[in-house]
Amino acid sequence: MRLSQMLFVTLREDPAEAEIPSHKLLLRAGYIRRIGSGVYAYLPLMWRVLQKVSQIVREEMNATGAQELLLPAMQPSELWKESGRWDTYTQAEGIMFSLTDRQNREVALGPTHEEVITAIARDMIRSYRQLPLHLYQIQTKFRDEIRPRFGLMRGREFIMKDGYSFHTSEDSLKQTYADMDRAYRNMFTRTGLKFRPVEADSGAIGGSGSQEFMVLADAGEDEILYTEDGKYSANTEKAVSLPPDAVPSAFTTFEKLNTPNTPTIDTLADFLKCSPTQIVKNVLYQAVYDNGMTVLVLVSIRGDQDVNEIKLTNELVKLGDRFGGKTLLALTVPDAEAQAKWATKPLPLGYISPGLEDSYIGKQEKLHPKFLRLVDQTAVDLQNFVTGSNESGFHVVGANWGTQYPLPADVVDIRKARPGDRATHDPSQTLQTARGIEVGHIFQLGTKYSKALGATYTSETGEELPLVMGCYGVGVSRLAQAAVEQNHDNDGIIWPVAIAPYHAIVVIPNINDAAQVEAAEKLYADLNAAGVETLLDDRDERAGVKFKDSELVGIPFRVVTGRSLQQGKVEVVKRATKESQEIALADVVSTLKQWVQEAIG
Ligand code: ATP
Ligand code: MG
């Protein structure tokens, strides 16, 4: 492709709409244009990158025996009502775009495709002989993200590879899951990115496994905790660790003390000259279940620790039966306005005790009349602890479970693991932290969707059983931008060769110099003929502008038909290292071909 004929517009200045380097660079280098909130046009250079990423994904998926298909983006509400996700996806979480057509039918734009694929499996899979089966697609997804940002990282319309596998047993699922783990490692290795597989939260469906693949980059939205020995890495949402040891309490008798202005753990520890590990902190949450039931949750946890709200959510979903709910619509720390709706009198905020009376909760329909009391293991282990007294300005010291407060029956692990904590597999290892961009997620689903939609098969013994399922996603467009976030410098993008829009760019410093033009035209034709995907910068621009643009756009190899032509040579520059060398005209094609092959493997 000739730049003179291409839609090629670069910007000198950073666009105001972009915060992180990759977003700025993709806009500046003419890869993407913002059309609306979270909605981007993939311009010709970007489209080539996306096709390369897609092709790598496709090849690795096909190698495992998965079959590609294409499902509709537009999906009828009936399927989502069958799975029970219509209300949560359109209202509660509200991440799904939905609309009503002229026939008054409700439809949605697919944020994901479990329902559609399970409906197909229900229709077409009859017997164990058809299993296992793995189907995938590469398609545009729609999600009404509350905070679309960072360009393609979190879009409202984006490209995803999503695959779904069907099995007769958990064992068969685990095999495909292991195949996907390998396939994903292969694909991300082939894209040339530094990545890390991590244990991930699998929500309340739980039980089985879930793993995310993180591209390592400082601007990543996810925090990863890992150990140096390479044996543990997890998303913080999921991570477990050993808490630091508690300092034994200096208080030996139970007393109530006047502790003015100590509503936080820090102020209290300061005032009492005690360690935060001697304090039981009581945090109030408000949970709303999908049946509309509001439950007030009182969590007791050791003072130096924090609640992991993902873990808390999972526990609350597990306890849903008690309140007639299956999932949570919301989990919040109730503010004054929320408290006013149910509290019978002002709460002793900052001074709450584990024994906060249920009489604080008014009698209302759809309001559970008692606190759901949960205690984290870190608080269970404390003796002679400090905690609130239910009276503003006062705390108690020397308290014990079973003496002053009954130990709640629901003991849970909802503590947030932190960098510096000791690892559970080997306490001599401490958790380190890194930031990552989630580009893939593999997940053992089990029978959640097959049961809900009635997707069954007939087993070898003639039994009708629900299909066991797995699902596997890759954020294709997010990955393309993550590559830039990980690989750039002050001058622009540094594409890994495997996903660069072009491998090489031939730059003619002066288009009025016939010898330069002739040599460049020949190289351009020969390189392309040899399979080295090459651009020709034949624009009527100053050489400096062309060099700057080639660096900004990030093409791996630049060939310049400049001064050294007189000696039958051209200058060849590697974008990543800026290393420059003179190469004889006759050797350019073979050299670049070799470099490209070495890089792509
Ligand atoms: P996140 O936690 O980042 O919101 P998710 O867990 O909701 O993502 P999945 O449903 O697992 O995402 O989707 C599979 C993959 O699709 C993700 O691993 C991610 O790479 C990509 N993805 C998800 N949401 C977006 C988005 N809004 N924009 C671009 N890519 C996305
Ligand atoms: Mg995910």
XYZ file of C-alpha atoms and ligand atoms in Angstrom:
633
model
C 0.000 0.000 0.000
C 1.148 3.497 -0.883
C 0.764 6.114 1.824
C -0.076 8.677 -0.849
C -3.243 6.702 -1.602
C -4.117 5.614 1.902
C -6.444 7.082 4.505
C -3.413 8.107 6.526
C -3.790 11.007 8.938
C -1.532 11.394 11.963
C -1.850 13.921 14.782
C 1.061 15.759 16.393
C -0.766 16.524 19.633
C -2.223 14.131 22.180
C -6.005 14.076 21.818
C -7.772 15.414 24.915
C -10.142 12.436 25.076
C -7.347 9.932 25.805
C -5.747 9.192 29.181
C -3.428 6.239 28.700
C -0.539 5.945 26.191
C -2.055 3.213 24.024
C -5.281 5.139 23.528
C -3.401 8.341 22.679
C -1.099 6.546 20.265
C -3.839 4.657 18.427
C -5.722 7.920 17.910
C -2.621 9.909 16.944
C -1.311 7.301 14.535
C -4.641 7.034 12.731
C -5.670 3.538 13.824
C -9.006 4.389 15.418
C -11.548 7.203 15.570
C -14.098 7.717 18.293
C -17.639 7.727 16.897
C -19.565 7.825 20.180
C -19.127 6.882 23.821
C -17.254 3.550 23.860
C -17.781 3.166 20.106
C -14.847 3.310 17.707
C -14.190 2.998 13.995
C -11.368 0.580 13.234
C -9.522 2.386 10.417
C -7.629 0.411 7.756
C -4.396 -0.007 9.762
C -6.320 -1.128 12.844
C -8.416 -3.535 10.851
C -5.260 -5.267 9.637
C -4.044 -5.617 13.239
C -7.413 -6.997 14.323
C -7.428 -9.479 11.459
C -3.975 -10.684 12.431
C -4.971 -11.145 16.056
C -8.157 -12.924 14.932
C -6.199 -15.210 12.640
C -3.820 -16.277 15.416
C -6.786 -16.915 17.694
C -8.564 -18.854 14.934
C -5.558 -21.031 14.138
C -4.999 -21.966 17.773
C -8.699 -22.687 18.298
C -8.927 -24.809 15.151
C -5.839 -26.743 16.228
C -7.764 -27.984 19.277
C -10.610 -29.226 17.104
C -12.986 -26.385 17.914
C -15.279 -25.328 15.060
C -15.955 -21.746 14.043
C -19.484 -20.481 13.464
C -21.258 -17.135 13.651
C -24.195 -16.504 15.941
C -26.617 -13.589 15.694
C -25.770 -10.436 17.635
C -29.494 -9.748 17.896
C -31.124 -12.064 20.402
C -34.751 -12.587 21.431
C -35.626 -11.864 25.059
C -37.262 -15.308 25.445
C -33.901 -17.053 25.630
C -32.653 -14.686 28.312
C -35.863 -15.122 30.265
C -35.372 -18.882 30.154
C -31.888 -18.557 31.622
C -33.173 -16.084 34.189
C -30.728 -13.378 33.074
C -33.082 -10.961 31.254
C -33.906 -8.839 34.293
C -30.425 -8.735 35.761
C -28.823 -7.940 32.411
C -31.327 -5.322 31.257
C -32.204 -3.754 34.603
C -30.183 -4.671 37.656
C -26.736 -4.693 36.166
C -28.110 -3.122 32.991
C -25.142 -4.073 30.882
C -27.252 -5.389 27.993
C -28.613 -3.090 25.299
C -32.231 -4.016 24.724
C -34.960 -2.638 22.524
C -38.515 -3.286 21.442
C -39.122 -3.856 17.750
C -42.114 -2.701 15.653
C -43.948 -5.926 16.437
C -43.526 -5.142 20.135
C -41.008 -7.938 20.611
C -38.170 -7.424 23.035
C -34.718 -8.072 21.665
C -31.193 -7.471 22.908
C -27.754 -6.995 21.404
C -25.597 -9.853 22.628
C -23.087 -9.048 25.388
C -22.265 -12.792 25.427
C -23.798 -15.912 23.878
C -24.421 -18.655 26.450
C -28.180 -18.530 25.853
C -28.008 -18.687 22.054
C -25.449 -21.481 21.939
C -27.290 -23.502 24.589
C -30.497 -23.187 22.565
C -28.658 -24.577 19.547
C -27.221 -27.408 21.618
C -30.698 -28.166 22.963
C -32.021 -28.456 19.407
C -29.141 -30.322 17.829
C -27.330 -32.432 20.414
C -29.197 -35.651 21.130
C -26.662 -38.280 22.075
C -23.408 -38.776 23.928
C -22.001 -39.817 20.543
C -22.008 -36.158 19.447
C -19.889 -35.116 22.438
C -17.594 -33.446 23.299
C -18.234 -30.514 20.981
C -16.628 -27.071 20.971
C -18.022 -24.163 18.949
C -16.605 -20.653 18.776
C -17.062 -17.372 16.973
C -15.236 -14.094 16.484
C -17.844 -11.402 16.667
C -18.877 -7.936 17.722
C -20.240 -7.794 21.254
C -22.309 -5.028 22.795
C -22.147 -4.027 26.443
C -23.573 -0.879 27.942
C -20.506 -0.391 30.140
C -21.197 2.172 32.842
C -17.755 3.690 32.380
C -16.473 3.054 28.860
C -12.890 4.209 28.779
C -9.367 3.829 27.503
C -10.487 3.416 23.890
C -10.721 -0.218 22.854
C -9.878 -1.429 26.370
C -13.415 -0.982 27.620
C -15.709 -0.307 24.711
C -19.452 -0.598 24.402
C -19.024 -2.324 21.050
C -15.973 -4.581 20.777
C -14.672 -7.740 19.175
C -14.550 -10.956 21.166
C -13.742 -14.555 20.451
C -16.148 -16.617 22.470
C -16.198 -20.394 22.531
C -18.530 -22.833 24.257
C -17.879 -26.515 24.831
C -20.332 -29.307 25.616
C -19.526 -32.511 27.492
C -20.939 -35.631 29.044
C -18.867 -35.239 32.206
C -16.801 -32.920 34.360
C -13.740 -34.959 33.365
C -14.302 -34.312 29.689
C -14.855 -30.613 30.460
C -11.584 -30.518 32.392
C -9.749 -31.961 29.382
C -11.052 -29.277 27.053
C -10.340 -26.656 29.728
C -6.725 -27.866 29.858
C -6.576 -27.772 26.028
C -7.818 -24.187 26.125
C -5.228 -23.256 28.735
C -2.554 -24.487 26.314
C -4.207 -22.901 23.269
C -4.411 -19.549 25.063
C -0.776 -19.700 26.142
C 0.113 -20.420 22.513
C -1.950 -17.582 21.117
C -0.677 -14.975 23.536
C 2.897 -16.155 23.050
C 2.436 -15.888 19.288
C 1.102 -12.315 19.543
C 4.451 -11.451 21.129
C 3.061 -10.167 24.416
C 4.255 -10.656 27.980
C 1.345 -12.217 29.826
C 0.471 -14.142 32.953
C -2.309 -16.680 33.535
C -4.008 -16.053 36.884
C -6.645 -17.752 39.004
C -9.865 -15.848 38.601
C -13.120 -15.406 40.432
C -15.763 -17.635 38.917
C -18.596 -15.935 40.711
C -21.118 -17.841 42.712
C -21.469 -20.605 40.102
C -18.134 -21.451 41.623
C -16.947 -24.929 42.334
C -15.095 -25.506 39.143
C -12.205 -23.445 37.857
C -11.727 -20.192 36.065
C -8.553 -18.616 34.801
C -7.792 -15.216 33.314
C -4.939 -14.249 31.042
C -3.408 -10.896 31.839
C -1.219 -8.813 29.574
C 1.199 -7.132 31.962
C 1.037 -3.324 31.804
C 1.024 -0.537 34.379
C -2.218 0.912 33.039
C -4.014 -2.408 33.538
C -7.301 -2.221 35.417
C -6.675 -5.505 37.241
C -4.312 -6.162 40.115
C -2.481 -9.472 40.148
C -0.935 -11.033 43.240
C 1.772 -13.599 42.621
C 4.759 -15.263 44.253
C 8.333 -15.181 42.983
C 8.528 -18.980 42.911
C 5.999 -18.911 40.047
C 3.657 -21.282 41.883
C 0.881 -18.824 42.595
C -0.784 -16.003 40.739
C -4.328 -14.759 41.074
C -6.520 -11.798 40.366
C -6.842 -9.837 43.671
C -10.583 -10.432 43.392
C -9.882 -14.104 43.992
C -6.492 -14.178 45.733
C -6.011 -15.944 49.056
C -3.178 -15.514 51.554
C -2.262 -15.911 55.195
C -3.014 -12.771 57.201
C -0.210 -11.259 59.281
C -0.210 -12.636 62.850
C -2.296 -10.673 65.317
C -0.508 -8.933 68.186
C -1.818 -10.450 71.462
C -4.204 -8.125 73.233
C -2.986 -6.162 76.257
C -6.550 -5.885 77.608
C -7.455 -8.581 80.097
C -10.794 -7.418 81.464
C -13.938 -6.435 79.675
C -14.691 -2.723 80.005
C -16.418 0.035 78.170
C -14.161 3.053 77.601
C -14.805 6.594 76.557
C -12.982 6.905 73.204
C -14.040 10.273 71.783
C -13.537 10.948 68.065
C -12.399 7.444 67.180
C -14.744 6.374 64.375
C -11.954 4.792 62.285
C -9.571 1.940 63.049
C -6.551 4.265 62.842
C -7.925 6.860 65.234
C -9.034 4.141 67.633
C -5.711 2.240 67.578
C -3.932 5.541 68.159
C -6.156 6.503 71.047
C -5.938 3.116 72.799
C -2.293 2.573 71.812
C -3.202 -0.876 70.568
C -2.570 -2.751 67.325
C -5.341 -2.696 64.677
C -5.037 -6.507 64.802
C -6.666 -6.423 68.282
C -9.787 -4.708 66.977
C -12.903 -6.338 65.570
C -14.264 -4.013 62.900
C -17.966 -4.245 62.068
C -18.969 -3.158 58.599
C -22.537 -2.744 57.459
C -23.624 -3.690 53.933
C -26.962 -3.588 52.220
C -27.716 -6.445 49.820
C -30.672 -6.577 47.460
C -31.570 -10.008 46.087
C -33.199 -10.627 42.722
C -36.565 -11.246 44.394
C -36.444 -7.674 45.698
C -35.570 -8.699 49.271
C -33.253 -6.280 51.058
C -30.932 -7.824 53.639
C -28.683 -5.867 55.990
C -25.378 -7.598 56.433
C -23.108 -7.000 59.403
C -19.586 -8.200 58.667
C -17.086 -8.580 61.509
C -13.459 -8.667 60.427
C -10.073 -7.984 62.047
C -9.317 -4.263 62.174
C -6.239 -4.310 59.950
C -8.051 -6.235 57.206
C -10.482 -5.209 54.476
C -13.516 -6.909 53.032
C -13.182 -8.274 49.502
C -16.594 -7.390 48.089
C -16.383 -10.003 45.329
C -15.881 -12.731 47.935
C -18.657 -11.223 50.040
C -20.989 -11.221 47.025
C -20.228 -14.879 46.373
C -21.033 -15.773 50.002
C -24.280 -13.822 49.858
C -25.312 -15.609 46.669
C -24.585 -18.942 48.358
C -26.836 -17.908 51.268
C -29.543 -16.697 48.842
C -31.914 -19.584 49.647
C -32.496 -18.182 53.121
C -33.969 -15.058 51.598
C -35.588 -16.643 48.558
C -33.112 -15.083 46.133
C -30.775 -16.582 43.540
C -28.506 -13.657 42.724
C -27.728 -10.216 44.052
C -29.000 -7.141 42.299
C -26.892 -4.795 44.410
C -24.409 -4.723 47.250
C -23.666 -1.325 48.784
C -22.481 0.316 51.955
C -25.722 2.109 52.861
C -25.321 5.887 52.956
C -27.421 8.179 55.169
C -30.223 8.285 52.625
C -30.324 4.487 52.323
C -30.220 4.063 56.117
C -33.136 6.467 56.523
C -35.295 4.055 54.490
C -35.037 1.178 56.974
C -33.386 2.267 60.236
C -35.711 2.827 63.195
C -33.175 5.152 64.855
C -29.768 6.615 63.981
C -27.035 3.965 63.793
C -23.924 4.286 66.006
C -21.717 4.601 62.924
C -18.038 4.136 63.645
C -18.932 2.536 66.986
C -20.982 -0.477 65.877
C -20.584 -3.658 67.930
C -21.007 -7.248 66.706
C -24.121 -7.288 68.892
C -25.939 -4.475 67.069
C -29.620 -5.165 67.853
C -32.024 -6.208 65.155
C -34.446 -3.559 66.455
C -32.545 -1.022 64.340
C -34.303 -2.583 61.338
C -37.868 -1.415 60.750
C -40.687 -3.781 59.845
C -41.273 -3.565 56.121
C -42.266 -5.818 53.312
C -39.248 -7.092 51.355
C -36.937 -6.101 54.206
C -35.397 -8.939 56.193
C -36.059 -8.114 59.875
C -32.667 -9.312 61.172
C -29.051 -8.559 60.433
C -27.273 -11.282 58.534
C -24.185 -11.581 60.742
C -21.041 -12.821 59.022
C -17.682 -13.151 60.692
C -14.389 -13.439 58.874
C -11.961 -16.063 60.144
C -9.473 -13.325 61.139
C -11.944 -11.957 63.685
C -12.978 -15.386 64.995
C -9.444 -16.059 66.205
C -9.178 -12.918 68.383
C -9.331 -12.889 72.170
C -9.826 -9.963 74.531
C -10.466 -7.795 71.510
C -11.492 -4.167 71.126
C -14.720 -3.367 69.324
C -17.631 -0.917 69.144
C -20.120 -0.461 71.963
C -23.132 0.680 69.897
C -22.774 4.062 71.572
C -21.106 6.943 69.787
C -17.790 7.867 71.348
C -17.403 4.582 73.270
C -15.680 1.279 72.573
C -15.269 -1.902 74.578
C -11.978 -3.676 75.278
C -11.201 -7.198 76.508
C -14.217 -8.656 74.703
C -14.589 -12.307 73.728
C -16.826 -14.323 71.458
C -19.173 -16.508 73.422
C -18.905 -14.245 76.464
C -20.002 -10.786 75.357
C -21.163 -11.664 71.851
C -22.393 -14.928 70.403
C -20.080 -16.006 67.598
C -22.108 -15.716 64.356
C -22.892 -19.111 62.861
C -21.717 -17.960 59.445
C -17.922 -17.970 59.508
C -16.602 -16.950 56.091
C -13.390 -16.055 54.291
C -14.046 -12.647 52.776
C -10.742 -10.987 53.516
C -8.888 -9.112 50.806
C -5.436 -10.592 50.176
C -2.717 -7.945 49.991
C 0.779 -7.521 48.643
C 3.206 -8.561 51.369
C 0.890 -11.225 52.824
C 2.383 -14.703 53.181
C 1.368 -17.245 50.544
C -0.789 -20.200 51.561
C 1.233 -22.763 49.574
C 4.508 -21.662 51.180
C 4.513 -19.085 53.983
C 8.116 -18.134 53.214
C 6.852 -16.633 49.946
C 5.182 -13.238 50.086
C 2.654 -11.945 47.597
C 3.982 -9.515 45.003
C 1.832 -7.203 42.973
C 1.610 -6.419 39.261
C -0.971 -4.778 37.048
C -2.562 -6.484 34.109
C -5.088 -6.145 31.327
C -7.499 -9.071 31.135
C -7.407 -10.322 27.550
C -8.771 -13.815 28.036
C -10.931 -15.782 30.417
C -11.566 -19.530 30.468
C -14.311 -20.870 32.610
C -15.853 -24.181 33.652
C -19.563 -23.426 33.583
C -21.030 -26.780 34.540
C -24.755 -27.220 34.001
C -26.099 -23.776 34.887
C -27.300 -22.907 31.390
C -28.105 -26.408 30.162
C -30.347 -26.984 33.175
C -32.047 -23.620 32.833
C -32.740 -24.120 29.132
C -33.315 -27.863 29.263
C -30.378 -28.773 27.034
C -29.906 -32.487 27.597
C -28.407 -35.511 25.871
C -28.998 -39.217 26.117
C -26.164 -41.035 27.858
C -24.688 -44.418 26.986
C -27.054 -46.006 29.494
C -30.090 -44.242 28.033
C -30.380 -41.590 30.735
C -31.344 -38.029 29.825
C -28.754 -35.715 31.404
C -27.944 -31.997 31.256
C -24.962 -31.039 29.087
C -21.831 -30.050 30.998
C -20.467 -26.787 29.594
C -17.363 -24.604 29.472
C -16.854 -21.145 27.971
C -13.742 -19.404 26.757
C -13.347 -15.713 25.790
C -10.643 -13.586 24.201
C -10.970 -9.820 23.966
C -9.641 -9.426 20.435
C -9.909 -5.641 20.196
C -8.780 -5.154 23.800
C -5.756 -7.358 23.132
C -4.759 -5.253 20.127
C -4.667 -2.132 22.289
C -3.019 -3.975 25.189
C -0.180 -4.769 22.780
C 0.380 -1.034 22.345
C 0.104 -0.360 26.055
C 2.871 -2.878 26.640
C 4.998 -1.906 23.629
C 5.596 1.761 22.964
C 8.143 4.519 23.577
C 8.103 8.305 23.473
C 8.034 8.286 19.674
C 5.148 5.920 19.189
C 3.960 2.363 18.876
C 6.302 -0.639 18.685
C 4.182 -3.432 17.236
C 5.225 -7.024 17.839
C 5.921 -8.274 14.296
C 3.191 -10.934 14.422
C 0.369 -8.422 14.779
C 1.858 -5.329 13.119
C -0.385 -3.992 10.355
C 2.618 -4.187 8.010
C 6.059 -5.669 8.530
C 8.049 -3.002 6.738
C 7.850 0.529 5.395
C 9.978 1.820 2.555
C 10.565 5.556 2.947
C 11.590 7.766 0.028
C 13.246 10.787 1.672
C 12.894 12.938 -1.447
C 10.303 12.022 -4.049
C 11.897 14.400 -6.573
C 15.010 12.217 -6.665
C 14.439 9.724 -9.489
C 17.072 7.263 -8.240
C 15.494 7.166 -4.753
C 12.057 6.638 -6.237
C 13.194 3.904 -8.589
C 15.044 1.941 -5.889
C 12.130 2.300 -3.474
C 9.544 1.196 -6.018
C 11.569 -1.918 -6.773
C 12.067 -2.780 -3.085
C 8.396 -2.164 -2.399
C 7.353 -4.552 -5.175
C 9.966 -7.193 -4.343
C 9.319 -7.180 -0.599
C 5.579 -7.604 -1.075
C 6.161 -10.330 -3.655
C 8.349 -12.135 -1.111
C 5.593 -12.000 1.504
C 7.046 -9.135 3.538
C 3.978 -6.925 3.955
C 5.298 -3.505 3.018
C 4.117 0.097 2.899
C 5.636 2.715 0.615
C 5.896 6.266 1.936
C 5.771 8.087 -1.398
C 4.126 11.218 -0.008
C 5.352 14.637 -0.930
C 6.492 15.433 2.609
C 9.757 16.312 4.290
C 11.930 13.337 5.204
C 11.703 14.274 8.900
C 7.919 14.083 8.828
C 8.064 10.665 7.202
C 10.515 9.312 9.768
C 8.398 10.630 12.640
C 5.259 9.117 11.167
C 6.884 5.730 10.627
C 7.951 5.699 14.276
C 4.536 6.798 15.480
C 2.764 4.120 13.440
C 5.188 1.512 14.721
C 5.991 -0.575 11.642
C 8.775 -2.988 12.772
C 11.278 -2.393 9.949
C 12.003 0.831 8.053
C 13.949 0.896 4.806
C 15.240 4.292 3.640
C 16.422 4.854 0.071
C 18.682 7.758 1.030
C 22.279 8.837 0.665
C 23.850 5.384 0.749
C 22.108 4.509 -2.513
C 25.250 5.726 -4.284
C 27.081 2.780 -2.710
C 24.226 0.471 -3.696
C 22.925 0.362 -0.116
C 19.897 1.417 1.910
C 19.485 2.229 5.579
C 17.391 -0.295 7.507
C 16.122 0.604 10.996
C 14.514 -1.677 13.565
C 11.661 0.178 15.251
C 11.977 -1.588 18.603
C 15.651 -0.805 19.198
C 16.162 2.018 16.673
C 19.232 0.041 15.637
C 20.226 1.110 12.124
C 22.348 -0.636 9.516
C 23.294 -0.275 5.877
C 22.295 -3.242 3.769
C 23.143 -3.892 0.113
C 20.104 -3.446 -2.139
C 20.380 -7.038 -3.276
C 20.178 -8.353 0.310
C 17.266 -6.315 1.586
C 14.492 -8.723 0.663
C 16.186 -11.844 2.025
C 17.261 -10.062 5.234
C 13.814 -8.694 5.996
C 12.168 -11.955 5.096
C 14.421 -13.696 7.573
C 13.779 -11.128 10.326
C 10.042 -11.458 9.864
C 10.220 -15.242 9.963
C 12.409 -15.201 13.072
C 9.983 -12.895 14.837
C 6.819 -14.724 13.875
C 8.276 -18.194 14.313
P -14.068 -7.145 32.548
O -13.865 -7.809 33.884
O -12.834 -6.500 32.020
O -15.270 -6.268 32.487
P -15.445 -9.482 31.771
O -14.944 -10.402 32.796
O -16.786 -8.921 31.873
O -14.375 -8.314 31.533
P -15.778 -11.595 29.870
O -17.248 -11.647 29.925
O -14.965 -12.646 30.543
O -15.289 -10.162 30.337
O -15.362 -11.427 28.324
C -14.259 -12.067 27.718
C -13.194 -11.068 27.320
O -13.721 -9.975 26.559
C -12.514 -10.397 28.492
O -11.491 -11.222 28.982
C -11.982 -9.114 27.880
O -10.725 -9.338 27.295
C -12.983 -8.792 26.792
N -13.886 -7.698 27.181
C -14.848 -7.729 28.114
N -15.489 -6.555 28.195
C -14.917 -5.743 27.276
C -15.149 -4.397 26.856
N -16.096 -3.653 27.401
N -14.352 -3.882 25.875
C -13.402 -4.637 25.303
N -13.139 -5.906 25.651
C -13.889 -6.464 26.619
Mg -13.800 -12.022 32.736
